[in-house]
mmCIF file of C-alpha atoms and ligand atoms in Angstrom:
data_model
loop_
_atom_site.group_PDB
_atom_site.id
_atom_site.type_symbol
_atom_site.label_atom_id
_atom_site.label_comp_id
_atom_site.label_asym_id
_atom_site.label_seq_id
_atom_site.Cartn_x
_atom_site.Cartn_y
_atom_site.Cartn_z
ATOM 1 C CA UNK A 1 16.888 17.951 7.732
ATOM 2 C CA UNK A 2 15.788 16.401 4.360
ATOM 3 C CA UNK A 3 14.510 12.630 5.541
ATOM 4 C CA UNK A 4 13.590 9.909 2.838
ATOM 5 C CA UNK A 5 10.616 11.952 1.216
ATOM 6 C CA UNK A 6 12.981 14.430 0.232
ATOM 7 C CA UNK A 7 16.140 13.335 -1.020
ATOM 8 C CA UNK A 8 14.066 10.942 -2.764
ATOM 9 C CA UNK A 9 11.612 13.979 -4.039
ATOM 10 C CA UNK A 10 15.175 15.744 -5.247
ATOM 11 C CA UNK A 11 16.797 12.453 -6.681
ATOM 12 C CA UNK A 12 13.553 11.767 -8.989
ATOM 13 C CA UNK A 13 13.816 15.766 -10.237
ATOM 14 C CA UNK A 14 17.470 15.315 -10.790
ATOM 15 C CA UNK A 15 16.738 12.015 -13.006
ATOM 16 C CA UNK A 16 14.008 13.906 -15.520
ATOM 17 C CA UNK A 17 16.674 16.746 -15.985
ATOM 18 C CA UNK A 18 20.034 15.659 -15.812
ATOM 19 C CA UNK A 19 20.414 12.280 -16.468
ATOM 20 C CA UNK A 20 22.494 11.136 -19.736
ATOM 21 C CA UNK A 21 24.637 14.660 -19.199
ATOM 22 C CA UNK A 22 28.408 14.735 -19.444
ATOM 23 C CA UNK A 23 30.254 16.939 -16.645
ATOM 24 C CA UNK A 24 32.514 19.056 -18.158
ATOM 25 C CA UNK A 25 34.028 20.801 -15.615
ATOM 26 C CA UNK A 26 33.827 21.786 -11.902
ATOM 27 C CA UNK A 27 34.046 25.364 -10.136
ATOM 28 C CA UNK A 28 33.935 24.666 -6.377
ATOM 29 C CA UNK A 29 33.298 27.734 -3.754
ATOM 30 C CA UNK A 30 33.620 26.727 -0.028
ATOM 31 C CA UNK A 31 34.907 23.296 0.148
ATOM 32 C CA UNK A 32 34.738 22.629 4.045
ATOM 33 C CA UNK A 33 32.259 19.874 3.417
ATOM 34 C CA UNK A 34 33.791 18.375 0.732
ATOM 35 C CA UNK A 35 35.455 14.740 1.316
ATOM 36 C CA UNK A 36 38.640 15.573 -1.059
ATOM 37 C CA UNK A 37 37.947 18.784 -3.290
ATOM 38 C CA UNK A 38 40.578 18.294 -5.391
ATOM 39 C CA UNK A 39 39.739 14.728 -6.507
ATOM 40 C CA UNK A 40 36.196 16.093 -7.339
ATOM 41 C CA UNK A 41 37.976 19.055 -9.155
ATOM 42 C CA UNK A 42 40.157 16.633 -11.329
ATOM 43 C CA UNK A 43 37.765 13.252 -11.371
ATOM 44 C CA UNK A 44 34.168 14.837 -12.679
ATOM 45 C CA UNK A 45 34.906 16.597 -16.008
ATOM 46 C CA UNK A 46 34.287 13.904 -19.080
ATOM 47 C CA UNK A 47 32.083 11.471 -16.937
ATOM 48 C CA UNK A 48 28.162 10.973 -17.521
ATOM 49 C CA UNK A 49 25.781 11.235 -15.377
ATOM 50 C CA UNK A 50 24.109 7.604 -15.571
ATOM 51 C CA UNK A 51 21.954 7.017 -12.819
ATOM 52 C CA UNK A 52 20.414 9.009 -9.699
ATOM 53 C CA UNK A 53 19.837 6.911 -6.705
ATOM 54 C CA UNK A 54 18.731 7.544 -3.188
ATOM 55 C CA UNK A 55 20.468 5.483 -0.574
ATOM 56 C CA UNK A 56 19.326 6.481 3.130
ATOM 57 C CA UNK A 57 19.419 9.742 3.460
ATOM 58 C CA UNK A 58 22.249 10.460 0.391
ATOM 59 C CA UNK A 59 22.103 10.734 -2.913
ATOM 60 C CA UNK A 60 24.475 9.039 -5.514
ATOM 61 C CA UNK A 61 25.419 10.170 -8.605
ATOM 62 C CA UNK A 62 26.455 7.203 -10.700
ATOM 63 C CA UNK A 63 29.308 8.223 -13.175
ATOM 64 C CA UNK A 64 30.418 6.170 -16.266
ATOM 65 C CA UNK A 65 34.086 6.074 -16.636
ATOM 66 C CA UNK A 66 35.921 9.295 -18.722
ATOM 67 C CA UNK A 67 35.931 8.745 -22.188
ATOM 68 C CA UNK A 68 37.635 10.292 -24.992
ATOM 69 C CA UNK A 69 40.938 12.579 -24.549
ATOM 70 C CA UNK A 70 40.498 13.285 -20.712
ATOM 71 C CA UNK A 71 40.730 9.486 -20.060
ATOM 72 C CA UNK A 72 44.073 8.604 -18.446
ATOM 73 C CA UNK A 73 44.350 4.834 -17.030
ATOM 74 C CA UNK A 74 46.491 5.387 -14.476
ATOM 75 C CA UNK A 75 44.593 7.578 -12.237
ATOM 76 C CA UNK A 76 41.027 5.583 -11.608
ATOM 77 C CA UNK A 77 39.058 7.879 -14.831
ATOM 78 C CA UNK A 78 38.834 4.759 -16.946
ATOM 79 C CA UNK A 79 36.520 3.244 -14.591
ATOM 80 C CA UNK A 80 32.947 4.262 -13.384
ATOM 81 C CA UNK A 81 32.444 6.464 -10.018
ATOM 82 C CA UNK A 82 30.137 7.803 -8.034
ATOM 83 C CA UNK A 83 29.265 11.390 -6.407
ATOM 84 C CA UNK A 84 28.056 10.943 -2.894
ATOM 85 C CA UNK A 85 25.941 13.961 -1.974
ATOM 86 C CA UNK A 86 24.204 14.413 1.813
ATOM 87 C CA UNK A 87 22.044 17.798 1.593
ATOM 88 C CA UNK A 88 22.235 18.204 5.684
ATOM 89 C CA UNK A 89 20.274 20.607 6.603
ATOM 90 C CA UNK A 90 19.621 23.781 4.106
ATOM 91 C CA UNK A 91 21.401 21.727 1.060
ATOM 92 C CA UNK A 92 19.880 22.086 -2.227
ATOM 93 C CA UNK A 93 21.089 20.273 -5.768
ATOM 94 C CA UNK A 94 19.604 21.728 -8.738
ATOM 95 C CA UNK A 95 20.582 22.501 -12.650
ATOM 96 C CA UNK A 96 20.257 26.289 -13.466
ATOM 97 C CA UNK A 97 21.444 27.825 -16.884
ATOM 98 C CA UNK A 98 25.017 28.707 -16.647
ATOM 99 C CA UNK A 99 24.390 31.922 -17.600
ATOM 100 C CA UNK A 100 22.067 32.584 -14.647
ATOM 101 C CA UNK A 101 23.822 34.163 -11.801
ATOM 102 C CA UNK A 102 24.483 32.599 -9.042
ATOM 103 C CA UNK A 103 22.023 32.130 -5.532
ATOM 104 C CA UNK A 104 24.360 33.155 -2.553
ATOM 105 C CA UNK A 105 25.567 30.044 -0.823
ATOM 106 C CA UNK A 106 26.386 28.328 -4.198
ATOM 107 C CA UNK A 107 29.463 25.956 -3.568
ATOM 108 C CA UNK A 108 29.735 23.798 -6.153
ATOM 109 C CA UNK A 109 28.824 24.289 -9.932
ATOM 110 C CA UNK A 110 29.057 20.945 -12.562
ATOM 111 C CA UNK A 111 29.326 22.401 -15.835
ATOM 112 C CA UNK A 112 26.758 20.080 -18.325
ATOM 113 C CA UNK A 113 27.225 19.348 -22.006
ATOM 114 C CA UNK A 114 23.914 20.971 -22.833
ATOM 115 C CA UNK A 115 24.736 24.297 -21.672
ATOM 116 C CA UNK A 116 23.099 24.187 -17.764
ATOM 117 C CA UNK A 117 25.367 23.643 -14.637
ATOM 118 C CA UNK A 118 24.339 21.594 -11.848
ATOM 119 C CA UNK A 119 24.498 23.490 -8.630
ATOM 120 C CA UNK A 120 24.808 22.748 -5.016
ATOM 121 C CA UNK A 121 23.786 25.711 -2.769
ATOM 122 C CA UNK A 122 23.961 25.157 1.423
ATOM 123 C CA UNK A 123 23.710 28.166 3.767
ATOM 124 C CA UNK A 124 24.929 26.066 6.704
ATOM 125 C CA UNK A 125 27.233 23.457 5.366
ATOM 126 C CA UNK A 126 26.062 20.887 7.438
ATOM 127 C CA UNK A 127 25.696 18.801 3.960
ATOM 128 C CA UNK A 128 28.717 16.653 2.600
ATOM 129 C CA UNK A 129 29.995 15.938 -1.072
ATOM 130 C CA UNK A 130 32.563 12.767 -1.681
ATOM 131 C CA UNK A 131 33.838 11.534 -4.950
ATOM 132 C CA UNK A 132 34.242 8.083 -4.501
ATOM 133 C CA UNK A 133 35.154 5.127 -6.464
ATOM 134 C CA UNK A 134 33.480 1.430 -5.929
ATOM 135 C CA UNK A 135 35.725 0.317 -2.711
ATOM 136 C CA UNK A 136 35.458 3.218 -1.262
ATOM 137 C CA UNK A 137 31.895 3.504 -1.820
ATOM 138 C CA UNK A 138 31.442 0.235 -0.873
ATOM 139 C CA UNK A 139 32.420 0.892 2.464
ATOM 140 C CA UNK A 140 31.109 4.160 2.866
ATOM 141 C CA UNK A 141 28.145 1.924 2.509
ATOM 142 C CA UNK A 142 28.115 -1.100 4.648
ATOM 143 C CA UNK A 143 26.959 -0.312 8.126
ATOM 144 C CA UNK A 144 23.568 0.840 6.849
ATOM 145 C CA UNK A 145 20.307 -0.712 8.035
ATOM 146 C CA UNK A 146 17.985 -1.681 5.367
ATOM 147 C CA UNK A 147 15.748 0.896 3.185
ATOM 148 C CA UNK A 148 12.227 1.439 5.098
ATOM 149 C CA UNK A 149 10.091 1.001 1.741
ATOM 150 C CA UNK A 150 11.609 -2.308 1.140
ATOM 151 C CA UNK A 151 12.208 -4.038 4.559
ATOM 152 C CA UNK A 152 9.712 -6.797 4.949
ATOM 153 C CA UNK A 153 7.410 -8.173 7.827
ATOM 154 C CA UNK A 154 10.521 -10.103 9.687
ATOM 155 C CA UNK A 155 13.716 -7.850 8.920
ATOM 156 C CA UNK A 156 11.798 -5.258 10.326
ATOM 157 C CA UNK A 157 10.834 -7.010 13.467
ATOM 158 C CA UNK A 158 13.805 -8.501 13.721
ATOM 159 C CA UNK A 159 15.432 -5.221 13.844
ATOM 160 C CA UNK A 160 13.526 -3.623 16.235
ATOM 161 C CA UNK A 161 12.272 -6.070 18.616
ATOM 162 C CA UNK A 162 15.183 -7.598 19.827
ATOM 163 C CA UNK A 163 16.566 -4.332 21.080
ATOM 164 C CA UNK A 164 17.077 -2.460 24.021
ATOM 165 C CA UNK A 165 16.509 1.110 23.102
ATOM 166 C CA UNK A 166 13.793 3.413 22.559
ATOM 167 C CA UNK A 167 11.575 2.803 19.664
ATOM 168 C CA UNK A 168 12.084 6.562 18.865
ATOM 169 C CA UNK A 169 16.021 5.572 18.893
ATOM 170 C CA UNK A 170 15.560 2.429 16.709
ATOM 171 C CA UNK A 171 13.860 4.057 13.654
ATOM 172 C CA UNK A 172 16.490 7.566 13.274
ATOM 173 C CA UNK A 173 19.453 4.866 13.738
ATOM 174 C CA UNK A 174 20.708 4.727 10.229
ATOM 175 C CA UNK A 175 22.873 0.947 10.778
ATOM 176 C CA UNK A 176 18.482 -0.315 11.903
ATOM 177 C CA UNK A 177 16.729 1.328 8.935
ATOM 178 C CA UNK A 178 18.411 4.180 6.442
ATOM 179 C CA UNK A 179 16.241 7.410 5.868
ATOM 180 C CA UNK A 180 13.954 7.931 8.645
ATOM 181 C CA UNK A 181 14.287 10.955 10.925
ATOM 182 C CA UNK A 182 12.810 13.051 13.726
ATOM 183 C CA UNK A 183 9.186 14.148 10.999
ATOM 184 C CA UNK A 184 8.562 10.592 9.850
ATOM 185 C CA UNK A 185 9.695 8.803 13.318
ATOM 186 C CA UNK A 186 7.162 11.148 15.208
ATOM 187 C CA UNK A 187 4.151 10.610 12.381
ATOM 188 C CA UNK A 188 4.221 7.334 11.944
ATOM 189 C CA UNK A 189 4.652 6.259 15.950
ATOM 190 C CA UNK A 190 1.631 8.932 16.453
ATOM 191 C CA UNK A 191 -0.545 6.812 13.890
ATOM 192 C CA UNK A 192 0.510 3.558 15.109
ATOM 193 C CA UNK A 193 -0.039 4.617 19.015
ATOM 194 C CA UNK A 194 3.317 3.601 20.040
ATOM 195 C CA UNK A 195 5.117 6.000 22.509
ATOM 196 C CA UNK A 196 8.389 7.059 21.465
ATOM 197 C CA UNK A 197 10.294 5.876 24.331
ATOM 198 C CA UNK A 198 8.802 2.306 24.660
ATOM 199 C CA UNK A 199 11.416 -0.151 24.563
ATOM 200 C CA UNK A 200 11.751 -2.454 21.383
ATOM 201 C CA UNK A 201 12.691 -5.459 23.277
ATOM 202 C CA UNK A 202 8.568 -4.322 24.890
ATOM 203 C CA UNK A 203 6.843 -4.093 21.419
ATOM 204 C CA UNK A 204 5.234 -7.205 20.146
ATOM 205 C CA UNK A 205 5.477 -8.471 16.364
ATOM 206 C CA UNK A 206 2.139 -7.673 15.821
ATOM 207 C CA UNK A 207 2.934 -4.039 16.745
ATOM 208 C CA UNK A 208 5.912 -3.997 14.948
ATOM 209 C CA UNK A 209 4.324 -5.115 11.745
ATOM 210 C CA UNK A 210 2.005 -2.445 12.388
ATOM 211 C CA UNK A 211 4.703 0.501 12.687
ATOM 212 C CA UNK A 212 6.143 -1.080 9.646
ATOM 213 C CA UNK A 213 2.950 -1.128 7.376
ATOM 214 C CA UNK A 214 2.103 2.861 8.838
ATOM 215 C CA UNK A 215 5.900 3.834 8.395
ATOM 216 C CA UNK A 216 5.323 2.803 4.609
ATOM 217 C CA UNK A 217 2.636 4.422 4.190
ATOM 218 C CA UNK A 218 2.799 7.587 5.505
ATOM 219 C CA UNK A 219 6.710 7.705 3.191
ATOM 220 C CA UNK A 220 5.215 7.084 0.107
ATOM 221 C CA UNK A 221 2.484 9.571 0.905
ATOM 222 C CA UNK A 222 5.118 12.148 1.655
ATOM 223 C CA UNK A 223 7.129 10.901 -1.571
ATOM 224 C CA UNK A 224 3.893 11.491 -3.753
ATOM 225 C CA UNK A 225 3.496 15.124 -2.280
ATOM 226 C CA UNK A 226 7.164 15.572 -2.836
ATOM 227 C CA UNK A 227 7.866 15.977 1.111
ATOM 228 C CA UNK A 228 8.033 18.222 4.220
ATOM 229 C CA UNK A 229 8.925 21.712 3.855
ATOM 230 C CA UNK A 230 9.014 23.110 7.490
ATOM 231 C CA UNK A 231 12.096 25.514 7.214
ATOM 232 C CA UNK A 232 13.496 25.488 3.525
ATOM 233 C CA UNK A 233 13.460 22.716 1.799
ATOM 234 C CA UNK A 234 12.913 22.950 -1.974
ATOM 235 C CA UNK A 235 12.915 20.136 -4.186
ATOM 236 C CA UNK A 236 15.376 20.080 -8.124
ATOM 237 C CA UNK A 237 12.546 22.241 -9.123
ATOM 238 C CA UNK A 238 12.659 24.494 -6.496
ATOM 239 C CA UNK A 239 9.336 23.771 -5.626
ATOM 240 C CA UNK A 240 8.373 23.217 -1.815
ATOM 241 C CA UNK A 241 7.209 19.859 -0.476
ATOM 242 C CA UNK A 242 3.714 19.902 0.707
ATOM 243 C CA UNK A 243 3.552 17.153 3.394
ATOM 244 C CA UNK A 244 3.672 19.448 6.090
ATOM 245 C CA UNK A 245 0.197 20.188 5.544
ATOM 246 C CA UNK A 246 -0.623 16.221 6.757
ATOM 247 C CA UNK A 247 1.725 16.294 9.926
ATOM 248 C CA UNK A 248 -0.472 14.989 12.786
ATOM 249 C CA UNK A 249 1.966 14.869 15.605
ATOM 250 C CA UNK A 250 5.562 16.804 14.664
ATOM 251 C CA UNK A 251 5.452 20.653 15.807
ATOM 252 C CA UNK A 252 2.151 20.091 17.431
ATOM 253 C CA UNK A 253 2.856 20.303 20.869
ATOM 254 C CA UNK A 254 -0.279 21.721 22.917
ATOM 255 C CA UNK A 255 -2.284 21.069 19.691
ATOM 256 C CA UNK A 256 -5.131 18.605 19.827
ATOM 257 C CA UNK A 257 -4.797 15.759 18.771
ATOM 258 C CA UNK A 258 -6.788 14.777 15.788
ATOM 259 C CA UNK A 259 -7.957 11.228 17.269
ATOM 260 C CA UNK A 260 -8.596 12.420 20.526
ATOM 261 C CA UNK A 261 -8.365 15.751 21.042
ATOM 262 C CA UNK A 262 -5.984 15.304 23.766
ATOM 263 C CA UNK A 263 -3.394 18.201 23.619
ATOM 264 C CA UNK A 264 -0.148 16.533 22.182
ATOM 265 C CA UNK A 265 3.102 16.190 24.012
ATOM 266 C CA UNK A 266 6.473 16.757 23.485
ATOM 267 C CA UNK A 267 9.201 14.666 25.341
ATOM 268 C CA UNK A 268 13.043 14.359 24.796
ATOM 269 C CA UNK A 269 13.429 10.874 23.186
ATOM 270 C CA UNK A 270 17.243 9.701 21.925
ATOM 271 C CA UNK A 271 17.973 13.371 22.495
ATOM 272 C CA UNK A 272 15.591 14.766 20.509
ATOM 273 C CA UNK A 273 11.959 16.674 20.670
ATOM 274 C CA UNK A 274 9.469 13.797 20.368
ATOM 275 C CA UNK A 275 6.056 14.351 19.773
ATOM 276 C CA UNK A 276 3.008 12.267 20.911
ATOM 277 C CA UNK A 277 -0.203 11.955 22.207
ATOM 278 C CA UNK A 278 -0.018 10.930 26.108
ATOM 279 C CA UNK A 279 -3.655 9.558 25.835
ATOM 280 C CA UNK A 280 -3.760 7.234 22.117
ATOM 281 C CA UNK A 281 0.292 6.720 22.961
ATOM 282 C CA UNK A 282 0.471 5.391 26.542
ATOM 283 C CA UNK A 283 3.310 6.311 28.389
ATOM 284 C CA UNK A 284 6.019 3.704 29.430
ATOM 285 C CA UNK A 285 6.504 3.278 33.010
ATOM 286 C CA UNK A 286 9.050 5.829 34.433
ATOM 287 C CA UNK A 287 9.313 7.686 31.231
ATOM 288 C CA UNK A 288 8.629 11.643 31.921
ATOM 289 C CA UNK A 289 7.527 13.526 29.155
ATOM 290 C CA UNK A 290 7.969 17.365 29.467
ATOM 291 C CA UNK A 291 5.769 19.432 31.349
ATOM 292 C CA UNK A 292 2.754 20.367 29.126
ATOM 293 C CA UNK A 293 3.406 24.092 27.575
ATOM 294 C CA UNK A 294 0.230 25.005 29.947
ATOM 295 C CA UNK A 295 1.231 23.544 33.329
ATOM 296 C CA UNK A 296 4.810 24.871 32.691
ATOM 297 C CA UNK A 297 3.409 28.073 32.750
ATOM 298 C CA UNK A 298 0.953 27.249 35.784
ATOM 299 C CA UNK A 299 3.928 25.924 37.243
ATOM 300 C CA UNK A 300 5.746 29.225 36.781
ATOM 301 C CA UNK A 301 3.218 31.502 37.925
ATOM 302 C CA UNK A 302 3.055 29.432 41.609
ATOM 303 C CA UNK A 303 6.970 29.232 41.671
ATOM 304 C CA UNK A 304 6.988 33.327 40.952
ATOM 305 C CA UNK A 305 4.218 33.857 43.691
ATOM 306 C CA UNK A 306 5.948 31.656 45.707
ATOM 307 C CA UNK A 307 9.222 33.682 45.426
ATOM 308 C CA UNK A 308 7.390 36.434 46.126
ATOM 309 C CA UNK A 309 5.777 35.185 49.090
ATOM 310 C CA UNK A 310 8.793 34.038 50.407
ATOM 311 C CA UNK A 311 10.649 37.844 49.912
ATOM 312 C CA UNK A 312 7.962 39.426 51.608
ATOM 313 C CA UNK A 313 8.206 36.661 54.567
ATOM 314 C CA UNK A 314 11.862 37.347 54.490
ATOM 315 C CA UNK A 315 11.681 41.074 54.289
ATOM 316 C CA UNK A 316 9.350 40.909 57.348
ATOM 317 C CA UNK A 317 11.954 38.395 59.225
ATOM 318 C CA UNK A 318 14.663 41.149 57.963
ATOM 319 C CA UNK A 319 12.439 43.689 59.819
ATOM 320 C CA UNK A 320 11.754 42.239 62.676
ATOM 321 C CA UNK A 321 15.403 40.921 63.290
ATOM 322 C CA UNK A 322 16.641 44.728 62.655
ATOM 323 C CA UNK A 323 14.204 45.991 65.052
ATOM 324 C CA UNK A 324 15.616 42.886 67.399
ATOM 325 C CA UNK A 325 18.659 44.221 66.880
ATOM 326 C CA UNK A 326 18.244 47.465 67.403
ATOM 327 C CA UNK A 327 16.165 46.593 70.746
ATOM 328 C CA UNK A 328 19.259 44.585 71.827
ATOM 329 C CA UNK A 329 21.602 46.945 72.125
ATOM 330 C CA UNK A 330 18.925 48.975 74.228
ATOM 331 C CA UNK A 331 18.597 46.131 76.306
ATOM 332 C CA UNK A 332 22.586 46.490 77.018
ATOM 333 C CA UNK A 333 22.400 49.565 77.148
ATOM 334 C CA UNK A 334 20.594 48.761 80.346
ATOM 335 C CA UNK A 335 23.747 46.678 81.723
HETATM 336 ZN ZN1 LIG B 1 -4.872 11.128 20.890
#
C-alpha cells in the first residue's frame, strides 16, 4: 500500500502537470469506492484544480468554487471543495491524453481544459474517492495524528511514550502519526534497533527522539527516490519508485542483516509481518517472534520423522496385537 513516500511522490507529479486546470466533466466506471458518485458526477465540472496536497496517506485536490454559467448558489458550487483521493492498494492517479485509450481498471476520468483527462485506474478497489466540501472535510480530518516530517522532539515523544502498545502499533496508527505503514515502520525501527513489539510506555525519550530523527530521514530519502515499488506502484509519471533498492529490514526475512549479519526475523506485530533483526533489535521479554524460515523447516523434518517413527511403532503394536489376537482365540480354543 502506497505509505507517505508515495502519495507524496504522486501528489508532487500531479502539481507540475495538472495544477491551474479546469475539470470539465466527469465519466466514472465502477463506483464501489466512491463516497457519493453522483455528487462527484455533478460537483467537479467548472472547478480548478488549485492545489495538490498530501495529508496522511490521502491526497486532496483543492477545488476553487464553479465559475461562469455552471455556477448555481444554491447547491454548494459557488464555494471551494475538495477531492479526497486514498490510492489503497493498486490505485494510480495520472493525466493521459483523452484521446489515448483507456488502461483496464480505469474508473474515473476528469476531463481537463487543455485537452488531457485525469485518470484514476485501481485493479482492486481497495482505494476511495470523496467529494467533499470544508465541514465535511473538516471532519473527515480531525482524528489524525500529526504528519511524521513535521512532528517535533516532544509531540513525538509524547505520542509514543506514554502508551501502552507496541511500538510497531504506535507508528501505522494513523490518530499517533498520519502516513507511516508496515515498509517505513519496519526500516526505520531496524535502523534505530528498536524491536517492533517493545512497549512505548518501555522506550525512553532519548530513544524516541532517536526513532523520530531515523523515521525522518529514511521518508525524505524515500521521497527523493520517489518511493517503494515492491508490487506496482507507479508514480503520475508512471515511473516506479526506487526505494526498494535501500530496504534493510522489510521482505528480508532469513537475509543477513547488513549490521550484523544476523539472519533477520519476521514476527507478527499489531497483526502484521514485522521485520527485525533479533540480535541489533533485542527482543522484549515474552514476545515470540516466528520460528526462523530454517528451524521451521528443521522443525518439520523431526516432526515428519517423528510421525513416521511413531506409524512404524504403531504398525508394529498393530501387529503384534493382531497376532495377540489371533493367539487368543487359540488359547480358547483350548477351553
Ligand atoms: Zn543486526
Amino acid at each position: 500500500m502506497p505509505e507517505l513516500p508515495e502519495v507524496e511522490t504522486v501528489a508532487r507529479g500531479l502539481r507540475q502537470t495538472i495544477l491551474g486546470r479546469r475539470i470539465l466533466s466527469v465519466t466514472l466506471g465502477k463506483t464501489d469506492f466512491i463516497d457519493d458518485p453522483s455528487a462527484v458526477e455533478q460537483h467537479l465540472p467548472g472547478r480548478q484544480i488549485e492545489a495538490v496536497e498530501r495529508y496522511g496517506k490521502f491526497m486532496l485536490l483543492r477545488l476553487s468554487a464553479v465559475t461562469g454559467e455552471a455556477r448555481t448558489a444554491t447547491n454548494g458550487d459557488a464555494v471551494p471543495a475538495s477531492l479526497l483521493v486514498h490510492l489503497g492498494m493498486t490505485g494510480q492517479l495520472a493525466p493521459a491524453p483523452a484521446a489515448q485509450p483507456l488502461e483496464k481498471h480505469t474508473h474515473v476520468c476528469l476531463l481537463l481544459d487543455d485537452g488531457r483527462e485525469l485518470r484514476y485506474t485501481d485493479p482492486r478497489r481497495f482505494g476511495r474517492i470523496a467529494y467533499l466540501t470544508k465541514t465535511p472535510l473538516a471532519a473527515e480530518l480531525t482524528g489524525f495524528g500529526a504528519d511524521p516530517l513535521e512532528v517535533g522532539r516532544e509531540e513525538f515523544a509524547d505520542r509514543i511514550c506514554g502508551r501502552r502498545a507496541r511500538i510497531k502499533a504506535l507508528l501505522l496508527d494513523q490518530s499517533v502519526l498520519r502516513g507511516v505503514g508496515n515498509i517505513y515502520a519496519d526500516e526505520s525501527l531496524w535502523r534505530s534497533k528498536i524491536h517492533p513489539a517493545r512497549l512505548g510506555t518501555k522506550l525512553s525519550r532519548k530513544e524516541a527522539e532517536t526513532l523520530r530523527r531515523i523515521l525522518q530521514d529514511i521518508l525524505q530519502k524515500a521521497i527523493v527516490l520517489r518511493g517503494s515499488s515492491i508490487s506496482d506502484f507507479l508514480d503520475a509519471e508512471g515511473q516506479p519508485g526506487e526505494y526498494q533498492r535501500h530496504h534493510r529490514a522489510y521482505g528480508r526475512e532469513g537475509k543477513n542483516c547488513y549490521r550484523c549479519k544476523t539472519p533477520i526475523r519476521r514476527a507478527i506485530v499489531a497483526g502484521r509481518s514485522s521485520y527485525f533483526c533479533p540480535k541489533c533489535q533485542p527482543t522484549p521479554r515474552g514476545f515470540a517472534a516466528l520460528p526462523s524460515p530454517r528451524r521451521a523447516k528443521e522443525r518439520k523434518k523431526i516432526t515428519l520423522r517423528r510421525r513416521a517413527a511413531k506409524e512404524r511403532r504403531e504398525a508394529k503394536e498393530n501387529r503384534s496385537a493382531s497376532s495377540s489376537s489371533k493367539s487368543q482365540p487359540r488359547e480358547s480354543d483350548g477351553w
